[in-house]
XYZ file of C-alpha atoms in Angstrom:
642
model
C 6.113 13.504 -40.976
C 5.026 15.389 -37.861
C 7.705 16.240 -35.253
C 6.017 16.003 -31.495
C 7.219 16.633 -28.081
C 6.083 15.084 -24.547
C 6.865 16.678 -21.585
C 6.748 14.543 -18.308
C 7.889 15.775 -14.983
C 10.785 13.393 -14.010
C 13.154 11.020 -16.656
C 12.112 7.519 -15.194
C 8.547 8.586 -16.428
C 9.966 10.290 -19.790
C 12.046 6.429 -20.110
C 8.794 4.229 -19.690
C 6.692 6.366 -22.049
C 9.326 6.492 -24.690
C 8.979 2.812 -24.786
C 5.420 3.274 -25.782
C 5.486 6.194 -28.627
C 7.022 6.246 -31.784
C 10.078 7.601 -33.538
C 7.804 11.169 -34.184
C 7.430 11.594 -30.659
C 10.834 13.235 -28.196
C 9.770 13.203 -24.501
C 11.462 15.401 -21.841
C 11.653 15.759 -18.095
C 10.637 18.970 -16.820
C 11.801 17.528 -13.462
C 8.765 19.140 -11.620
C 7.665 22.941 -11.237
C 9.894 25.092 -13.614
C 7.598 28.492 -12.191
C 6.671 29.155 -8.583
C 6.322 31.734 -5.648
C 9.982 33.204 -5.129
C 11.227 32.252 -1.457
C 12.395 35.268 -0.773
C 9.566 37.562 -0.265
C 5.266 36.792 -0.380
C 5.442 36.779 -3.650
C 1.493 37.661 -3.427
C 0.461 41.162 -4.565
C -1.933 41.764 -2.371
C -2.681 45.094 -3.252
C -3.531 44.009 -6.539
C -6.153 41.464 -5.610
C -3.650 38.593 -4.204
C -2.190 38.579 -7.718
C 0.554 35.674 -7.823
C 4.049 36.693 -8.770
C 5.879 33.644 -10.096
C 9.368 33.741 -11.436
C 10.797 30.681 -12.970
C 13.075 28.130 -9.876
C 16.123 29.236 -9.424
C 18.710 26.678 -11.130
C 15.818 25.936 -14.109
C 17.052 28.359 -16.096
C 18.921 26.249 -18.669
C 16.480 23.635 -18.403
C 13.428 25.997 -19.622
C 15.515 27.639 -22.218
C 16.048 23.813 -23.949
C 12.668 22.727 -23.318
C 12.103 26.287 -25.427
C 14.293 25.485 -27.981
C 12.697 21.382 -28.049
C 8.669 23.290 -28.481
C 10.469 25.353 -31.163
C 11.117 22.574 -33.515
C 7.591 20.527 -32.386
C 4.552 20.438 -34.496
C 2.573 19.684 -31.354
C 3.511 19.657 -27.935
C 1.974 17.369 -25.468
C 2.154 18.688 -21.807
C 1.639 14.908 -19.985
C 1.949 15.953 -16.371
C 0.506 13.760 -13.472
C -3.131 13.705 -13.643
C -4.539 15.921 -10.424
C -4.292 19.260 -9.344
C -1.090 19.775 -9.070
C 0.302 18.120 -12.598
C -2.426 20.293 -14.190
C -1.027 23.375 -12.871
C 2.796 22.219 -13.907
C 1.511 22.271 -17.295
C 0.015 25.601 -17.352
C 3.182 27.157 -15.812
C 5.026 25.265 -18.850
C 2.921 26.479 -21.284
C 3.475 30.151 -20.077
C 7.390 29.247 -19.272
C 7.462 28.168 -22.688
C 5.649 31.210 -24.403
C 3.714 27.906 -26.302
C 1.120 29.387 -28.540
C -2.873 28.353 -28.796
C -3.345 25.772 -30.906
C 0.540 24.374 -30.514
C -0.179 22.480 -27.306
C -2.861 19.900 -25.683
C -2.731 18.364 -22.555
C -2.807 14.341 -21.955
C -3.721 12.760 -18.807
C -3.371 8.841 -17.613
C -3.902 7.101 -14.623
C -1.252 4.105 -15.947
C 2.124 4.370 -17.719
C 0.426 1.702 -20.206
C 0.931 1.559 -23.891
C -2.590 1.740 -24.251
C -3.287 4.301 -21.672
C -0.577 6.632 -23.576
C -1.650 6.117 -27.016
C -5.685 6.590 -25.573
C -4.209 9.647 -24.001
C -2.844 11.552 -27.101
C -6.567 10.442 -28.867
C -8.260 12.407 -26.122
C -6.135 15.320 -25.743
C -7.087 18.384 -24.383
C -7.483 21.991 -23.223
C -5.288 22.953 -19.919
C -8.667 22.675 -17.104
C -8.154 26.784 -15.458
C -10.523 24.886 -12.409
C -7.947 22.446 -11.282
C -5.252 25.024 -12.086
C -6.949 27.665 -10.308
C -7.617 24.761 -7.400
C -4.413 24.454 -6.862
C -3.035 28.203 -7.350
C -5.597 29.075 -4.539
C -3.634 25.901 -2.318
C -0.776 27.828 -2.910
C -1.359 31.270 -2.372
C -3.352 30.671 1.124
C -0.420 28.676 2.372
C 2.017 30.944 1.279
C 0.090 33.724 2.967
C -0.268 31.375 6.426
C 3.257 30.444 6.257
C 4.748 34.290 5.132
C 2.743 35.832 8.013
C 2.602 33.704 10.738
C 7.029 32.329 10.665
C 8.040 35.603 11.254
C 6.279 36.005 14.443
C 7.472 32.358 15.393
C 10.591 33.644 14.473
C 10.379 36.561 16.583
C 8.587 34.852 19.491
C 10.474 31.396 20.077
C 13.389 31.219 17.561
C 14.343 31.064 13.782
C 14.140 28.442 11.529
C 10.088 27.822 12.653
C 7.547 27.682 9.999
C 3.422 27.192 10.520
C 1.425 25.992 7.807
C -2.806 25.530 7.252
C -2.307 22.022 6.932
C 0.562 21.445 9.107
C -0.732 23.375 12.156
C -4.065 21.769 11.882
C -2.173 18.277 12.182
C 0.498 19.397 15.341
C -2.719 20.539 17.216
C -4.139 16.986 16.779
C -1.013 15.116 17.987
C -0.985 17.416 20.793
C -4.678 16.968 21.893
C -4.157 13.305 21.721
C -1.016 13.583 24.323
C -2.935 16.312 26.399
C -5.578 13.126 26.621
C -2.990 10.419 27.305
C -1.828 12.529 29.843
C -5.361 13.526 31.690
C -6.696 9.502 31.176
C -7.295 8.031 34.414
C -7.059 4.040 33.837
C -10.135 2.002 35.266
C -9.372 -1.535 37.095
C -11.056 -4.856 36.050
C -10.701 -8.274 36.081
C -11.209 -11.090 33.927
C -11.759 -14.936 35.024
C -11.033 -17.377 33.138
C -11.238 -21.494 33.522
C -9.713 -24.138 32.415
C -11.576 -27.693 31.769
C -11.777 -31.311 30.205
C -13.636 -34.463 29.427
C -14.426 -36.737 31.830
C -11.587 -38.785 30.571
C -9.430 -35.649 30.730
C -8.800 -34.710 27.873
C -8.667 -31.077 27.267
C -11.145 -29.271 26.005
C -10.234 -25.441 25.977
C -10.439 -22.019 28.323
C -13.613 -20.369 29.332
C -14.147 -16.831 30.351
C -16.541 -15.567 32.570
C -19.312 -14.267 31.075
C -19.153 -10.531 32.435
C -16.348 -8.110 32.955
C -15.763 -8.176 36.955
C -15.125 -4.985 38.766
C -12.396 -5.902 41.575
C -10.790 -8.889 43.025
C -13.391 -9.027 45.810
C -16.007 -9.653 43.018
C -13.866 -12.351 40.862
C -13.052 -14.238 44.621
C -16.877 -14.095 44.979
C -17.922 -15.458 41.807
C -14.921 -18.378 42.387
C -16.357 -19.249 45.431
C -19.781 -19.095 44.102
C -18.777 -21.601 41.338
C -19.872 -25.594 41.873
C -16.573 -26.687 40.457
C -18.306 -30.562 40.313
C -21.351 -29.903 38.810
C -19.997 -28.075 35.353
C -21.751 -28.805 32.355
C -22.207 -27.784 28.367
C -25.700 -25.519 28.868
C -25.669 -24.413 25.211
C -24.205 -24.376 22.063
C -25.096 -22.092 19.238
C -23.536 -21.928 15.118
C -23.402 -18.832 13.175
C -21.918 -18.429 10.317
C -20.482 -15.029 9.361
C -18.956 -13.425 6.304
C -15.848 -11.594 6.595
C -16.523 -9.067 3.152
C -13.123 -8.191 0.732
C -11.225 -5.569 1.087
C -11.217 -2.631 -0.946
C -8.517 -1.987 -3.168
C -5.840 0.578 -1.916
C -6.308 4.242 -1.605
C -3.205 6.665 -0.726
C -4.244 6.553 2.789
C -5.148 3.048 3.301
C -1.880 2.004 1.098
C -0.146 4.010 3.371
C -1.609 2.783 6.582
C -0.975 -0.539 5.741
C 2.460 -0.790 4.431
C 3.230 1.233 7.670
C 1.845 -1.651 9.718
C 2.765 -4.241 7.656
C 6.000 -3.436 6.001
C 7.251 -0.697 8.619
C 7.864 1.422 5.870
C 7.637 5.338 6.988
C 4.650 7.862 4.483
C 7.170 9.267 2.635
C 8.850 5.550 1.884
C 5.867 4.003 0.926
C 5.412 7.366 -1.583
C 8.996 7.273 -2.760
C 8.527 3.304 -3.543
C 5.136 3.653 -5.048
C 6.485 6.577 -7.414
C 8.966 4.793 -8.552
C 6.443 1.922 -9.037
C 3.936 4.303 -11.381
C 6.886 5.852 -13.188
C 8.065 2.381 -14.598
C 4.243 1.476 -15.410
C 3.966 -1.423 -13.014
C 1.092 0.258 -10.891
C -1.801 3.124 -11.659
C -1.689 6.871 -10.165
C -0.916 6.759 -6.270
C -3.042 9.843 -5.170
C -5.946 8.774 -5.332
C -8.535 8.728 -2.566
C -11.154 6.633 -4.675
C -12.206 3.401 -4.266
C -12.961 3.081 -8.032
C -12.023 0.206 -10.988
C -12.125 0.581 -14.414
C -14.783 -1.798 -15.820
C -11.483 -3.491 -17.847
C -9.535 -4.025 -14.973
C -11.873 -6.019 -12.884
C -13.014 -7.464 -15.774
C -9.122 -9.016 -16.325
C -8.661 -9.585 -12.573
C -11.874 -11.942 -12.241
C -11.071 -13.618 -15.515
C -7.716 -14.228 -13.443
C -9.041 -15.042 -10.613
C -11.719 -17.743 -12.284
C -8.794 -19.713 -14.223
C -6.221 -19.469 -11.053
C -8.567 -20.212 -8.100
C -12.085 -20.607 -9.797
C -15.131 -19.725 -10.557
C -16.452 -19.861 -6.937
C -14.007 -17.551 -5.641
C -15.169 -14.394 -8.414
C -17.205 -11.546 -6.559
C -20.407 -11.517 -7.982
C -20.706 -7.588 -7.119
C -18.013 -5.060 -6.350
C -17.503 -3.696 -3.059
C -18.188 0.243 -2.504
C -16.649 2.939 0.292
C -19.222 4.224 2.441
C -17.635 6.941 4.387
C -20.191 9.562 3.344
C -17.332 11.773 2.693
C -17.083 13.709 -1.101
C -14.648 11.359 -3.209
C -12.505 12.618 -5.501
C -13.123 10.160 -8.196
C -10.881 11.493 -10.829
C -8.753 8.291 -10.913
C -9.228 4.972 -9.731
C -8.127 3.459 -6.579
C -4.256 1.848 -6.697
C -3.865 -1.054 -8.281
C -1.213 -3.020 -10.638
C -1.258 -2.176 -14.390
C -1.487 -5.505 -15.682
C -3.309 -8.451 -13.714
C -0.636 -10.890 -15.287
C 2.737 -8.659 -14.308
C 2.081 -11.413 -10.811
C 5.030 -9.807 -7.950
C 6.811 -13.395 -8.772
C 7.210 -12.307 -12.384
C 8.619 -8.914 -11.333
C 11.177 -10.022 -8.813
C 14.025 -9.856 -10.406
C 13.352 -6.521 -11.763
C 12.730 -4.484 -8.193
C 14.506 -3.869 -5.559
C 13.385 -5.285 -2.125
C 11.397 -2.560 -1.256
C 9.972 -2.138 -4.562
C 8.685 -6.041 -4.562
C 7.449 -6.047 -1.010
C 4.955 -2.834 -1.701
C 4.383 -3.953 -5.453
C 2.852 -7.477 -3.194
C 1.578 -5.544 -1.024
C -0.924 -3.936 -3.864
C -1.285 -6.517 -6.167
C -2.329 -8.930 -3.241
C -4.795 -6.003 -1.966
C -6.250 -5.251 -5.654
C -7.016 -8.995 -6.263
C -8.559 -10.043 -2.965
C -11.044 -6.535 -3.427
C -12.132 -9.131 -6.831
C -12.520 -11.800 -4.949
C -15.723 -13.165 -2.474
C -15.454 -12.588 1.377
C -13.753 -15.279 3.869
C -17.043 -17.427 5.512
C -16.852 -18.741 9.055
C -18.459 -20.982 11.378
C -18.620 -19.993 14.394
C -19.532 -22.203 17.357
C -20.827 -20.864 20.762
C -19.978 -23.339 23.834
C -21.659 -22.337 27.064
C -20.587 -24.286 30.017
C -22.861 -23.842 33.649
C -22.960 -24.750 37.093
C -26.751 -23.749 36.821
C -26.114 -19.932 38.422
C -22.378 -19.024 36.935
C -21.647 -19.069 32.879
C -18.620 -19.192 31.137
C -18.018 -18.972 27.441
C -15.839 -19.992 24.325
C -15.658 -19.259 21.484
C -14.338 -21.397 18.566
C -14.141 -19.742 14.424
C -13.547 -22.034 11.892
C -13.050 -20.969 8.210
C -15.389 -22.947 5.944
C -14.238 -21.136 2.935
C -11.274 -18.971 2.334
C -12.570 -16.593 -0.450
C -10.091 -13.462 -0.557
C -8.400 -15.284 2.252
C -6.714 -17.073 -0.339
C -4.662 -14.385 -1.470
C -4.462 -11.584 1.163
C -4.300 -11.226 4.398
C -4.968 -7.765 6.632
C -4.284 -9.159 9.835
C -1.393 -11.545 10.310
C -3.651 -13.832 12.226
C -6.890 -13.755 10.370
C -7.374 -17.099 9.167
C -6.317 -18.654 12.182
C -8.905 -21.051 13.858
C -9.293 -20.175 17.370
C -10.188 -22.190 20.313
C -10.928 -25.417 17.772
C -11.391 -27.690 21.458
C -14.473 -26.258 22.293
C -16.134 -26.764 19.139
C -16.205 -30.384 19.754
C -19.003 -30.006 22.548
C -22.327 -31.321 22.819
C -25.042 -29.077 25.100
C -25.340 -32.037 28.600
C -21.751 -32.605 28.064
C -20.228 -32.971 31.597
C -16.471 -31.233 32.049
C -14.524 -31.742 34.987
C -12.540 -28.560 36.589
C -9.072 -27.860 36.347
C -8.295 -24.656 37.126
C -9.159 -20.941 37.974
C -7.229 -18.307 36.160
C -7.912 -14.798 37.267
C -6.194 -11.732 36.278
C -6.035 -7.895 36.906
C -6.684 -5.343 34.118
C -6.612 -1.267 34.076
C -8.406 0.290 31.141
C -5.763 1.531 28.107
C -5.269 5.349 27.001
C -6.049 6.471 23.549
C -3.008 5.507 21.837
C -0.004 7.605 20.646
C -0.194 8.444 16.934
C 2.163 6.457 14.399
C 2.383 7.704 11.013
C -0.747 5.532 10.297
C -2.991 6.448 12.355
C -2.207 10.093 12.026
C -2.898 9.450 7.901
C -6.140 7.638 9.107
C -7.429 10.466 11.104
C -6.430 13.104 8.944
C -8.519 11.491 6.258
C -11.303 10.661 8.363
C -10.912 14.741 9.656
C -11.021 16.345 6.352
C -7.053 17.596 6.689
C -5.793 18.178 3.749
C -5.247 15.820 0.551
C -3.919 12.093 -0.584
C -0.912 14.628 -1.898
C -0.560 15.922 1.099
C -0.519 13.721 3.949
C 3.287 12.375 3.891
C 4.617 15.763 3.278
C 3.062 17.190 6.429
C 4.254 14.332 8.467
C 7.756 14.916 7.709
C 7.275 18.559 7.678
C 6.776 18.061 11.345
C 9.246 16.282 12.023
C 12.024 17.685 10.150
C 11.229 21.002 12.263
C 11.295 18.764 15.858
C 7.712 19.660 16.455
C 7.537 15.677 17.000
C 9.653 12.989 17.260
C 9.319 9.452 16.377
C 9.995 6.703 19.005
C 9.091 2.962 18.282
C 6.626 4.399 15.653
C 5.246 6.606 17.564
C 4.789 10.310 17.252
C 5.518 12.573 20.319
C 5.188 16.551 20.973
C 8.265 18.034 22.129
C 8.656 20.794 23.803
C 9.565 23.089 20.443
C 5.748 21.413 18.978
C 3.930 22.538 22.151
C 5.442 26.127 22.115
C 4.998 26.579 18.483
C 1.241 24.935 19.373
C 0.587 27.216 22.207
C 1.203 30.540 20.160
C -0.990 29.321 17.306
C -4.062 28.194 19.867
C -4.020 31.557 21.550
C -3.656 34.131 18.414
C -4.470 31.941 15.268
C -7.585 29.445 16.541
C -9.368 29.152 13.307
C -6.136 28.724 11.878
C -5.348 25.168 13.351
C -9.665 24.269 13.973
C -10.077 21.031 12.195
C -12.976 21.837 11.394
C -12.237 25.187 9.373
C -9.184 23.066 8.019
C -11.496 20.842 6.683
C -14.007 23.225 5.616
C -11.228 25.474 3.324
C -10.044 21.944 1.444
C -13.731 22.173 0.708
C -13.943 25.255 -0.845
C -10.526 24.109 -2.956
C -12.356 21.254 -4.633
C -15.305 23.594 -5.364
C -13.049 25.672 -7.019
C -11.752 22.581 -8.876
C -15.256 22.010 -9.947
C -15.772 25.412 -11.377
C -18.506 26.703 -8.416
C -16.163 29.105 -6.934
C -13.930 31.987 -8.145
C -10.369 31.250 -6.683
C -9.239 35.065 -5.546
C -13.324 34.918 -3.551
C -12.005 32.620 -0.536
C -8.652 34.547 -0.663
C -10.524 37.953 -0.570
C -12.049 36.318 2.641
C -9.823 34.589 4.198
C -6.698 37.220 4.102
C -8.035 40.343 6.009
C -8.698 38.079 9.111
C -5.898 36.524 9.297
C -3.860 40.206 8.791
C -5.650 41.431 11.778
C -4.453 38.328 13.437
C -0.951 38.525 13.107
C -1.282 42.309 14.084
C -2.794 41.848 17.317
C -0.432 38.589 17.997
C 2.688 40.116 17.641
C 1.567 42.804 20.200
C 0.146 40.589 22.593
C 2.296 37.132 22.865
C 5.458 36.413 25.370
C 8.566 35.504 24.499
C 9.017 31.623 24.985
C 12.392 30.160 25.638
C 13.154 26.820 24.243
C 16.363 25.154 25.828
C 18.356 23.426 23.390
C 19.009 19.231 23.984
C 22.621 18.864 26.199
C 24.643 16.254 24.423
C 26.870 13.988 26.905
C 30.186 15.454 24.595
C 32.335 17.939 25.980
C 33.750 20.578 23.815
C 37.224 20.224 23.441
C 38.334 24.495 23.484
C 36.245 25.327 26.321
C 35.042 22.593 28.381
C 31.380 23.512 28.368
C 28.827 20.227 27.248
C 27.781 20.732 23.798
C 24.228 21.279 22.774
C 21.996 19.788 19.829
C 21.172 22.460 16.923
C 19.413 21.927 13.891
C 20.515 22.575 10.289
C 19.626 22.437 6.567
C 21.626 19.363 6.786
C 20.024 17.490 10.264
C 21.788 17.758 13.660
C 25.243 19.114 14.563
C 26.886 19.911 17.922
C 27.815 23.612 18.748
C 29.158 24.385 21.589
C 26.989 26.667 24.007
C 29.427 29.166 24.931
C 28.537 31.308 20.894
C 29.677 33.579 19.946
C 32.581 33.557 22.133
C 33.266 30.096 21.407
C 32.283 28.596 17.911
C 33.377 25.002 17.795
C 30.699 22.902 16.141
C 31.315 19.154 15.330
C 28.932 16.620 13.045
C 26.990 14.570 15.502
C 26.596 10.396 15.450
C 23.546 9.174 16.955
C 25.141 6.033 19.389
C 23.231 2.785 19.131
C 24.705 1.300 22.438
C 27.490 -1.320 21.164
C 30.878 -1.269 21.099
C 32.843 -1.057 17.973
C 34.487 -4.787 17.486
C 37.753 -3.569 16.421
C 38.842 -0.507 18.430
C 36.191 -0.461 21.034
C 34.441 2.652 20.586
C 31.549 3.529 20.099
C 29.236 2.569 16.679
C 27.347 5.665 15.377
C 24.929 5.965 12.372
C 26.447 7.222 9.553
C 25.318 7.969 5.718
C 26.665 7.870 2.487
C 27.098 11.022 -0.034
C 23.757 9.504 -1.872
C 21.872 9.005 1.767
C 21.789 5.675 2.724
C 22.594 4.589 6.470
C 25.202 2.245 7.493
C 26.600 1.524 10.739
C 30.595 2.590 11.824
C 33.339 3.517 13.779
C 33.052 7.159 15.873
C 36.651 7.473 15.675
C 38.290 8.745 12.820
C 41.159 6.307 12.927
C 39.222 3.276 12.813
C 37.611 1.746 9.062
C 34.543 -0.593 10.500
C 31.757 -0.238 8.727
C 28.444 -2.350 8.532
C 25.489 -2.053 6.494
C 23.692 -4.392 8.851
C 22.253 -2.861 12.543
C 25.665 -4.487 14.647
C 24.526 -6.192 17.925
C 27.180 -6.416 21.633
C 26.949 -10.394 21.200
């Protein structure tokens, strides 16, 4: 009987496959990357062609040696890593961790944690793919040379602790061309006019606007003057009926744009939850940037969807992404494992979090199977013979994916219903004049969203990728978050400033864009990796030669706190450390009290009076208490003053 092992990167995933494979088979966590780039030097010979030199993670040790000693006693090993780039290369650096030998390991690939999708797996298995390795070795090596050149001078020029990135600088120069245009936008006035009429018997029958956008209040008093008030009457009245199309099912980026408007859930949440969500086997791979169903999935969805909402409510056709942008179609777009597992059925088996995402994409996948929302939309046109005002009125005349899902909180509403019950030669008696000053918006700030949106839409950097740049960002205060949205601070447009004026091509969209280009060529086999290193590297050398000759100094003042320090007097300040935010007194070295510091949420503690800080457990999670020492209240709940 043949003795196999199955090595997964993390336990939850090694648990749900066990379920699935025999008594022949052990599986094993290799709990991510056992081999990498050490982080205390390059760790890029690049006097011997930009060789990598990887040494296995520091604390791994005894968890490689038992893997070792597990691949001793297998027949086969299978090396089931997550199915992209970056799995593929885990696998190769376990297979040379491991010492395996040819011909005593395959690799297996799934997009589900599915019995069937296992079992299929081990049928198909297969050669490690050097392209996606080699994809993702060339990922790493350019960013290690960005970031392993270009800190130092950071270091050097504004203070320690700074890091750039490809990706990462790329993204800060986007959130700080955004503010540099919220700042320069100059807001443009205009008014709207609006009126308010009935029946002849008064009854009301809805609010029309003007039919143009008016430049000033002299124009909107002109056109109110202008207006016979007494001779109003329904001119025209047109239908149309529209089709609002399905959605398509959920991509990284548009699973993570929604569940950050919809959920508030940060990126990185909505990747921690989803994770979690794959590794039990409740949803399918959640990088994914395709659009893409198996022909058996939508084949069990509209089965679904016939016998739970019928047969008129199937798409006939699927839906397809037309962004014009390459696709990397290597799995298919997020979606639930099993049409049946209904978010009512798993309930009781998630956490909160876990349910309200798991809805979130089994709502999205189902609706993408289902026929578009139709409308009818009526027209009313109401004259005095010169001046025209207009509603509106949308009816839903068939709810199609409506039924199920819902992108906008107010989507099926009907709006305006009054005015559909107008004839054209209907008279309408006047009631009032509503008139109202405007001024033109800004762009608006980024949120996590809309920063995923436009680095998709840009070409900046990967489904992998997008979370882990955001809070790389922010755990470095380049930005901040306020009320969702993402500001510069004054550390972001230092660090900014240095990279514009000696690294330009560095943090160019467009060249960001460009190199992930080249990285999925190498993934397809069209490129040699160590070509775009070869020449990209002696550039950006010459680069960080000439900057560190040629840029300033530039102090950044650390944040005052409103705490005193207790052995000298002076106000504290607000560093930064592995652990998040401290106090430290200014007056270093001479003085060197430090103190943890309690972001205040503005109420009073109920028992000694106070003040509440935010606080976290050993594990991480936030809860609400006490800033004295002496007092015990604690609340998991957000207290409130009344």
């Amino acid at each position: 009987m043949s003795n196999n092992l199955v090595i997964v990167e993390s336990p939850a995933k090694a648990k749900t496959i066990k379920k699935y494979l025999g008594k022949n088979y052990e599986v094993i966590a290799s709990q991510g990357h056992v081999r990498d780039l050490p982080k205390s030097k390059m760790g890029v010979d690049i006097e011997n062609d930009y060789e990598p030199q990887y040494i296995t993670i520091r604390g791994k040790g005894d968890l490689v040696a038992s893997l070792k000693k597990a691949a001793k006693k297998a027949d086969m090993v299978y090396l089931a890593t997550d199915p992209d780039r970056e799995g593929e290369a885990i696998s190769y650096h376990l297979a040379i961790a491991l010492k395996l030998e040819e011909g005593k390991f395959k690799r297996i690939t799934f997009n589900e944690i599915t019995k069937k999708a296992v079992k299929e797996s081990i049928k198909n298995a297969r050669p490690i793919d050097m392209d996606l390795v080699n994809a993702q070795q060339a990922r790493r090596v350019l960013d290690r040379l960005v970031g392993y050149e270009i800190s130092p001078l950071l270091w050097d020029k504004v203070k320690r602790g700074l890091s750039a990135g490809r990706v990462q600088s790329a993204t800060l120069k986007m959130i700080v061309d955004r503010e540099e245009e919220i700042s320069r936008f100059v807001p443009r006035e205009y008014w709207t006019l609006d009126i308010d009429l009935t029946d002849e018997s008064g009854k009301k029958k809805g609010t029309f606007h003007y039919s143009e956008e008016l430049p000033d209040e002299e124009s909107t008093d002109k056109v109110i003057n202008g207006t016979n008030t007494d001779g109003l009457k329904v001119s025209d009245v047109k239908e149309t009926s529209r089709t609002r199309k399905a959605p398509l099912p959920f991509t990284t980026s548009t699973m993570q744009q929604t569940a950050s408007r919809k959920l508030n859930f940060t990126t990185a949440k909505v990747m921690r939850i989803a994770q979690a969500l794959y590794e039990s086997g409740y949803i399918t791979y959640l990088r994914t940037d395709s659009t893409r169903i198996s022909d058996e999935a939508d084949a069990a969805a509209k089965a679904y969807i016939k016998e739970k909402y019928g047969e008129e409510f199937v798409a006939e056709k699927e839906a397809a992404a037309s962004n014009g942008k390459k696709i990397q179609d290597a799995h298919e777009a997020i979606r639930p494992t099993d049409v049946e597992e209904t978010p009512e059925k798993l309930k009781a088996k998630l956490s909160r979090d876990e349910f309200r995402l798991y809805q979130l994409i089994y709502t999205r996948f189902l609706a993408s199977r289902m026929k578009g929302a139709k409308f009818l939309n009526v027209q009313v046109t109401v004259s005095d013979g010169k001046e025209n005002f207009k509603a509106t009125t949308s009816k839903i005349v068939f709810k199609g994916y409506l039924s199920v899902y819902n992108a906008d909180d107010n989507e099926n509403e009907e709006k305006n219903a009054l005015a559909e019950k107008l004839a054209k030669g209907d008279k309408l008696k006047f009631v009032s004049f509503d008139k109202k000053q405007h001024f033109t918006a800004p762009p608006a700030h980024f949120t996590e969203a809309l920063l995923v949106k436009t680095m998709e839409e840009n070409g900046i950097g990967r489904p992998s990728t997008y979370a882990p740049t955001i809070s790389t960002l922010q755990g470095r205060r380049y930005v901040i978050k306020e009320d969702k949205n993402l500001y510069i601070t004054d550390l972001g447009e230092a660090v900014n400033g240095i990279m514009e004026k000696a690294f330009p091509e560095i943090i160019d969209v467009e060249f960001t864009a460009n190199m992930e280009m080249l990285l999925d060529s190498i993934g397809d086999g069209d490129i040699e990796w160590k070509t775009v290193i070869r020449n990209f590297y002696p550039d950006l050398e010459n680069q960080v030669q000439k900057a560190g000759k040629v840029l300033e100094n530039v102090k950044i003042a650390d944040e005052v706190s409103d705490t005193e320090c207790e052995e000298c007097g002076r106000m504290m300040v607000i560093k930064y450390g592995p652990h998040g935010k401290f106090l430290a007194c200014p007056g270093f070295p001479e003085c060197r009290n430090t103190k943890p510091y309690f972001e205040k949420i503005g109420v009073d503690c109920p028992k000694c009076g106070q003040d509440i800080v935010v606080k976290k457990t050993k594990k991480g999670r936030r809860f609400y208490g006490c800033i004295s020492q002496e007092c015990d209240y604690m609340s998991w709940q957000k207290p409130k003053n009344e």
